[in-house]
């Protein structure tokens, strides 16, 4: 709220209220707030991001054991980086504790995206190629003109 020291408010509040995404945007800002409190170094953030992206539980993966091995190596590197910086010993567990919230945000985002795709299929067809590639495994973009 305005005037409160240290308060973070979403600049998208009017937009999110009108789009029905206030819960999603609020969750993203809360995650950002909690991650900022951890004061991650660039290296820690990069390794944590890689560990999150290399998630072996994605249903379309054909080599999930290989992905799990890569993720494990990244977590070892992250733990080494944390120890090297003499950070708090519970820093990694605090980071990992954010994974369920991140999963919730991802699922909420997919729900909103699917709803948007159903309401505006012509716009969804024009999403950027990278966005389609990232979410194509979970959302199918069909051209309404093909029906």
PDB file of C-alpha atoms in Angstrom:
ATOM      1  CA  UNK A   1       0.000   0.000   0.000  1.00  0.00           C
ATOM      2  CA  UNK A   2       1.142   3.544  -0.621  1.00  0.00           C
ATOM      3  CA  UNK A   3       3.054   5.138   2.193  1.00  0.00           C
ATOM      4  CA  UNK A   4       4.095   1.871   3.830  1.00  0.00           C
ATOM      5  CA  UNK A   5       7.836   1.453   3.912  1.00  0.00           C
ATOM      6  CA  UNK A   6       9.039  -1.681   2.167  1.00  0.00           C
ATOM      7  CA  UNK A   7       5.644  -2.559   0.757  1.00  0.00           C
ATOM      8  CA  UNK A   8       5.636  -3.887  -2.772  1.00  0.00           C
ATOM      9  CA  UNK A   9       2.524  -3.327  -4.788  1.00  0.00           C
ATOM     10  CA  UNK A  10       1.757  -4.523  -8.247  1.00  0.00           C
ATOM     11  CA  UNK A  11       1.806  -1.842 -10.942  1.00  0.00           C
ATOM     12  CA  UNK A  12      -0.654  -4.075 -12.799  1.00  0.00           C
ATOM     13  CA  UNK A  13      -3.430  -3.968 -10.191  1.00  0.00           C
ATOM     14  CA  UNK A  14      -5.987  -2.202 -12.430  1.00  0.00           C
ATOM     15  CA  UNK A  15      -5.033  -4.456 -15.350  1.00  0.00           C
ATOM     16  CA  UNK A  16      -5.144  -7.643 -13.297  1.00  0.00           C
ATOM     17  CA  UNK A  17      -8.536  -6.822 -11.823  1.00  0.00           C
ATOM     18  CA  UNK A  18     -10.024  -6.277 -15.267  1.00  0.00           C
ATOM     19  CA  UNK A  19      -8.396  -9.402 -16.729  1.00  0.00           C
ATOM     20  CA  UNK A  20      -9.209 -11.738 -13.846  1.00  0.00           C
ATOM     21  CA  UNK A  21      -5.521 -12.377 -13.177  1.00  0.00           C
ATOM     22  CA  UNK A  22      -5.241 -10.681  -9.793  1.00  0.00           C
ATOM     23  CA  UNK A  23      -4.625 -14.023  -8.037  1.00  0.00           C
ATOM     24  CA  UNK A  24      -1.865 -14.944 -10.483  1.00  0.00           C
ATOM     25  CA  UNK A  25      -0.163 -11.566 -10.337  1.00  0.00           C
ATOM     26  CA  UNK A  26      -0.453 -11.470  -6.549  1.00  0.00           C
ATOM     27  CA  UNK A  27       1.178 -14.898  -6.282  1.00  0.00           C
ATOM     28  CA  UNK A  28       4.022 -13.839  -8.588  1.00  0.00           C
ATOM     29  CA  UNK A  29       4.671 -10.716  -6.512  1.00  0.00           C
ATOM     30  CA  UNK A  30       4.599 -12.740  -3.279  1.00  0.00           C
ATOM     31  CA  UNK A  31       7.126 -15.192  -4.728  1.00  0.00           C
ATOM     32  CA  UNK A  32       9.309 -12.281  -5.827  1.00  0.00           C
ATOM     33  CA  UNK A  33       9.114 -10.753  -2.351  1.00  0.00           C
ATOM     34  CA  UNK A  34      10.137 -13.980  -0.629  1.00  0.00           C
ATOM     35  CA  UNK A  35      12.975 -14.654  -3.079  1.00  0.00           C
ATOM     36  CA  UNK A  36      14.284 -11.104  -2.647  1.00  0.00           C
ATOM     37  CA  UNK A  37      14.482 -11.677   1.108  1.00  0.00           C
ATOM     38  CA  UNK A  38      16.924 -14.519   0.450  1.00  0.00           C
ATOM     39  CA  UNK A  39      19.364 -12.061  -1.175  1.00  0.00           C
ATOM     40  CA  UNK A  40      20.533 -14.552  -3.788  1.00  0.00           C
ATOM     41  CA  UNK A  41      23.743 -13.855  -5.658  1.00  0.00           C
ATOM     42  CA  UNK A  42      23.645 -13.903  -9.464  1.00  0.00           C
ATOM     43  CA  UNK A  43      25.247 -17.344  -9.424  1.00  0.00           C
ATOM     44  CA  UNK A  44      22.766 -18.713  -6.877  1.00  0.00           C
ATOM     45  CA  UNK A  45      19.839 -17.331  -8.831  1.00  0.00           C
ATOM     46  CA  UNK A  46      21.156 -18.777 -12.100  1.00  0.00           C
ATOM     47  CA  UNK A  47      21.663 -22.233 -10.582  1.00  0.00           C
ATOM     48  CA  UNK A  48      18.281 -22.191  -8.848  1.00  0.00           C
ATOM     49  CA  UNK A  49      16.609 -21.136 -12.100  1.00  0.00           C
ATOM     50  CA  UNK A  50      18.325 -23.987 -13.931  1.00  0.00           C
ATOM     51  CA  UNK A  51      17.233 -26.469 -11.256  1.00  0.00           C
ATOM     52  CA  UNK A  52      13.639 -25.288 -11.527  1.00  0.00           C
ATOM     53  CA  UNK A  53      13.636 -25.431 -15.321  1.00  0.00           C
ATOM     54  CA  UNK A  54      15.156 -28.916 -15.346  1.00  0.00           C
ATOM     55  CA  UNK A  55      12.200 -30.465 -13.590  1.00  0.00           C
ATOM     56  CA  UNK A  56      11.972 -34.227 -14.144  1.00  0.00           C
ATOM     57  CA  UNK A  57       8.250 -34.387 -13.292  1.00  0.00           C
ATOM     58  CA  UNK A  58       7.021 -32.895 -16.553  1.00  0.00           C
ATOM     59  CA  UNK A  59       4.591 -35.422 -18.062  1.00  0.00           C
ATOM     60  CA  UNK A  60       5.842 -35.219 -21.654  1.00  0.00           C
ATOM     61  CA  UNK A  61       9.480 -36.006 -20.844  1.00  0.00           C
ATOM     62  CA  UNK A  62      10.807 -39.220 -22.313  1.00  0.00           C
ATOM     63  CA  UNK A  63      14.136 -39.191 -20.429  1.00  0.00           C
ATOM     64  CA  UNK A  64      13.077 -38.053 -16.962  1.00  0.00           C
ATOM     65  CA  UNK A  65      15.888 -40.004 -15.233  1.00  0.00           C
ATOM     66  CA  UNK A  66      18.496 -38.111 -17.250  1.00  0.00           C
ATOM     67  CA  UNK A  67      16.810 -34.820 -16.380  1.00  0.00           C
ATOM     68  CA  UNK A  68      16.764 -35.862 -12.693  1.00  0.00           C
ATOM     69  CA  UNK A  69      20.520 -36.547 -12.821  1.00  0.00           C
ATOM     70  CA  UNK A  70      21.156 -33.114 -14.360  1.00  0.00           C
ATOM     71  CA  UNK A  71      18.948 -31.436 -11.772  1.00  0.00           C
ATOM     72  CA  UNK A  72      20.783 -33.256  -8.961  1.00  0.00           C
ATOM     73  CA  UNK A  73      24.131 -31.998 -10.290  1.00  0.00           C
ATOM     74  CA  UNK A  74      22.779 -28.462 -10.393  1.00  0.00           C
ATOM     75  CA  UNK A  75      21.579 -28.714  -6.790  1.00  0.00           C
ATOM     76  CA  UNK A  76      25.056 -29.931  -5.768  1.00  0.00           C
ATOM     77  CA  UNK A  77      26.605 -26.939  -7.571  1.00  0.00           C
ATOM     78  CA  UNK A  78      24.074 -24.627  -5.898  1.00  0.00           C
ATOM     79  CA  UNK A  79      24.885 -26.046  -2.460  1.00  0.00           C
ATOM     80  CA  UNK A  80      28.608 -25.587  -3.199  1.00  0.00           C
ATOM     81  CA  UNK A  81      27.991 -21.974  -4.272  1.00  0.00           C
ATOM     82  CA  UNK A  82      26.031 -21.264  -1.093  1.00  0.00           C
ATOM     83  CA  UNK A  83      28.788 -22.771   1.074  1.00  0.00           C
ATOM     84  CA  UNK A  84      31.466 -20.875  -0.855  1.00  0.00           C
ATOM     85  CA  UNK A  85      29.717 -17.602  -0.084  1.00  0.00           C
ATOM     86  CA  UNK A  86      29.362 -18.592   3.587  1.00  0.00           C
ATOM     87  CA  UNK A  87      25.629 -18.035   3.361  1.00  0.00           C
ATOM     88  CA  UNK A  88      23.181 -19.304   5.938  1.00  0.00           C
ATOM     89  CA  UNK A  89      23.133 -23.098   5.990  1.00  0.00           C
ATOM     90  CA  UNK A  90      19.353 -23.203   5.567  1.00  0.00           C
ATOM     91  CA  UNK A  91      19.393 -21.026   2.452  1.00  0.00           C
ATOM     92  CA  UNK A  92      19.012 -23.969   0.059  1.00  0.00           C
ATOM     93  CA  UNK A  93      16.114 -25.418   2.050  1.00  0.00           C
ATOM     94  CA  UNK A  94      14.443 -21.995   2.029  1.00  0.00           C
ATOM     95  CA  UNK A  95      14.883 -21.845  -1.743  1.00  0.00           C
ATOM     96  CA  UNK A  96      13.542 -25.372  -2.244  1.00  0.00           C
ATOM     97  CA  UNK A  97      10.581 -24.560   0.010  1.00  0.00           C
ATOM     98  CA  UNK A  98       9.427 -22.096  -2.688  1.00  0.00           C
ATOM     99  CA  UNK A  99       9.013 -24.880  -5.266  1.00  0.00           C
ATOM    100  CA  UNK A 100       5.389 -25.730  -4.317  1.00  0.00           C
ATOM    101  CA  UNK A 101       4.423 -22.052  -4.683  1.00  0.00           C
ATOM    102  CA  UNK A 102       6.187 -21.945  -8.046  1.00  0.00           C
ATOM    103  CA  UNK A 103       4.274 -25.054  -9.143  1.00  0.00           C
ATOM    104  CA  UNK A 104       1.008 -23.429  -8.023  1.00  0.00           C
ATOM    105  CA  UNK A 105       1.845 -20.275  -9.976  1.00  0.00           C
ATOM    106  CA  UNK A 106       2.662 -22.351 -13.052  1.00  0.00           C
ATOM    107  CA  UNK A 107      -0.647 -24.231 -12.827  1.00  0.00           C
ATOM    108  CA  UNK A 108      -2.570 -21.011 -12.257  1.00  0.00           C
ATOM    109  CA  UNK A 109      -0.837 -19.478 -15.264  1.00  0.00           C
ATOM    110  CA  UNK A 110      -1.759 -22.476 -17.403  1.00  0.00           C
ATOM    111  CA  UNK A 111      -5.388 -22.190 -16.286  1.00  0.00           C
ATOM    112  CA  UNK A 112      -5.468 -18.498 -17.191  1.00  0.00           C
ATOM    113  CA  UNK A 113      -3.733 -19.176 -20.482  1.00  0.00           C
ATOM    114  CA  UNK A 114      -6.193 -21.930 -21.400  1.00  0.00           C
ATOM    115  CA  UNK A 115      -9.134 -19.689 -20.521  1.00  0.00           C
ATOM    116  CA  UNK A 116      -7.652 -16.899 -22.646  1.00  0.00           C
ATOM    117  CA  UNK A 117      -6.981 -19.316 -25.515  1.00  0.00           C
ATOM    118  CA  UNK A 118     -10.610 -20.457 -25.469  1.00  0.00           C
ATOM    119  CA  UNK A 119     -11.949 -16.890 -25.378  1.00  0.00           C
ATOM    120  CA  UNK A 120      -9.517 -15.479 -27.956  1.00  0.00           C
ATOM    121  CA  UNK A 121      -8.185 -18.310 -30.166  1.00  0.00           C
ATOM    122  CA  UNK A 122      -7.185 -15.916 -32.938  1.00  0.00           C
ATOM    123  CA  UNK A 123      -4.944 -13.989 -30.530  1.00  0.00           C
ATOM    124  CA  UNK A 124      -3.519 -17.166 -29.006  1.00  0.00           C
ATOM    125  CA  UNK A 125      -2.480 -18.315 -32.475  1.00  0.00           C
ATOM    126  CA  UNK A 126      -0.327 -15.172 -32.712  1.00  0.00           C
ATOM    127  CA  UNK A 127       1.551 -15.697 -29.439  1.00  0.00           C
ATOM    128  CA  UNK A 128       5.326 -15.451 -29.895  1.00  0.00           C
ATOM    129  CA  UNK A 129       6.971 -18.695 -31.095  1.00  0.00           C
ATOM    130  CA  UNK A 130       8.995 -19.164 -27.887  1.00  0.00           C
ATOM    131  CA  UNK A 131       5.869 -18.792 -25.758  1.00  0.00           C
ATOM    132  CA  UNK A 132       4.072 -21.386 -27.877  1.00  0.00           C
ATOM    133  CA  UNK A 133       7.042 -23.729 -27.648  1.00  0.00           C
ATOM    134  CA  UNK A 134       7.262 -23.474 -23.874  1.00  0.00           C
ATOM    135  CA  UNK A 135       3.551 -24.034 -23.308  1.00  0.00           C
ATOM    136  CA  UNK A 136       2.654 -26.137 -26.349  1.00  0.00           C
ATOM    137  CA  UNK A 137       3.162 -29.390 -24.456  1.00  0.00           C
ATOM    138  CA  UNK A 138       0.444 -28.441 -22.012  1.00  0.00           C
ATOM    139  CA  UNK A 139      -1.833 -26.381 -24.225  1.00  0.00           C
ATOM    140  CA  UNK A 140      -2.810 -27.234 -27.732  1.00  0.00           C
ATOM    141  CA  UNK A 141      -3.157 -24.305 -30.071  1.00  0.00           C
ATOM    142  CA  UNK A 142      -5.618 -25.205 -32.758  1.00  0.00           C
ATOM    143  CA  UNK A 143      -6.425 -22.987 -35.637  1.00  0.00           C
ATOM    144  CA  UNK A 144     -10.203 -22.367 -35.539  1.00  0.00           C
ATOM    145  CA  UNK A 145     -10.124 -21.993 -39.339  1.00  0.00           C
ATOM    146  CA  UNK A 146      -9.116 -25.674 -39.643  1.00  0.00           C
ATOM    147  CA  UNK A 147     -12.363 -26.886 -38.036  1.00  0.00           C
TER     148      UNK A 147
END
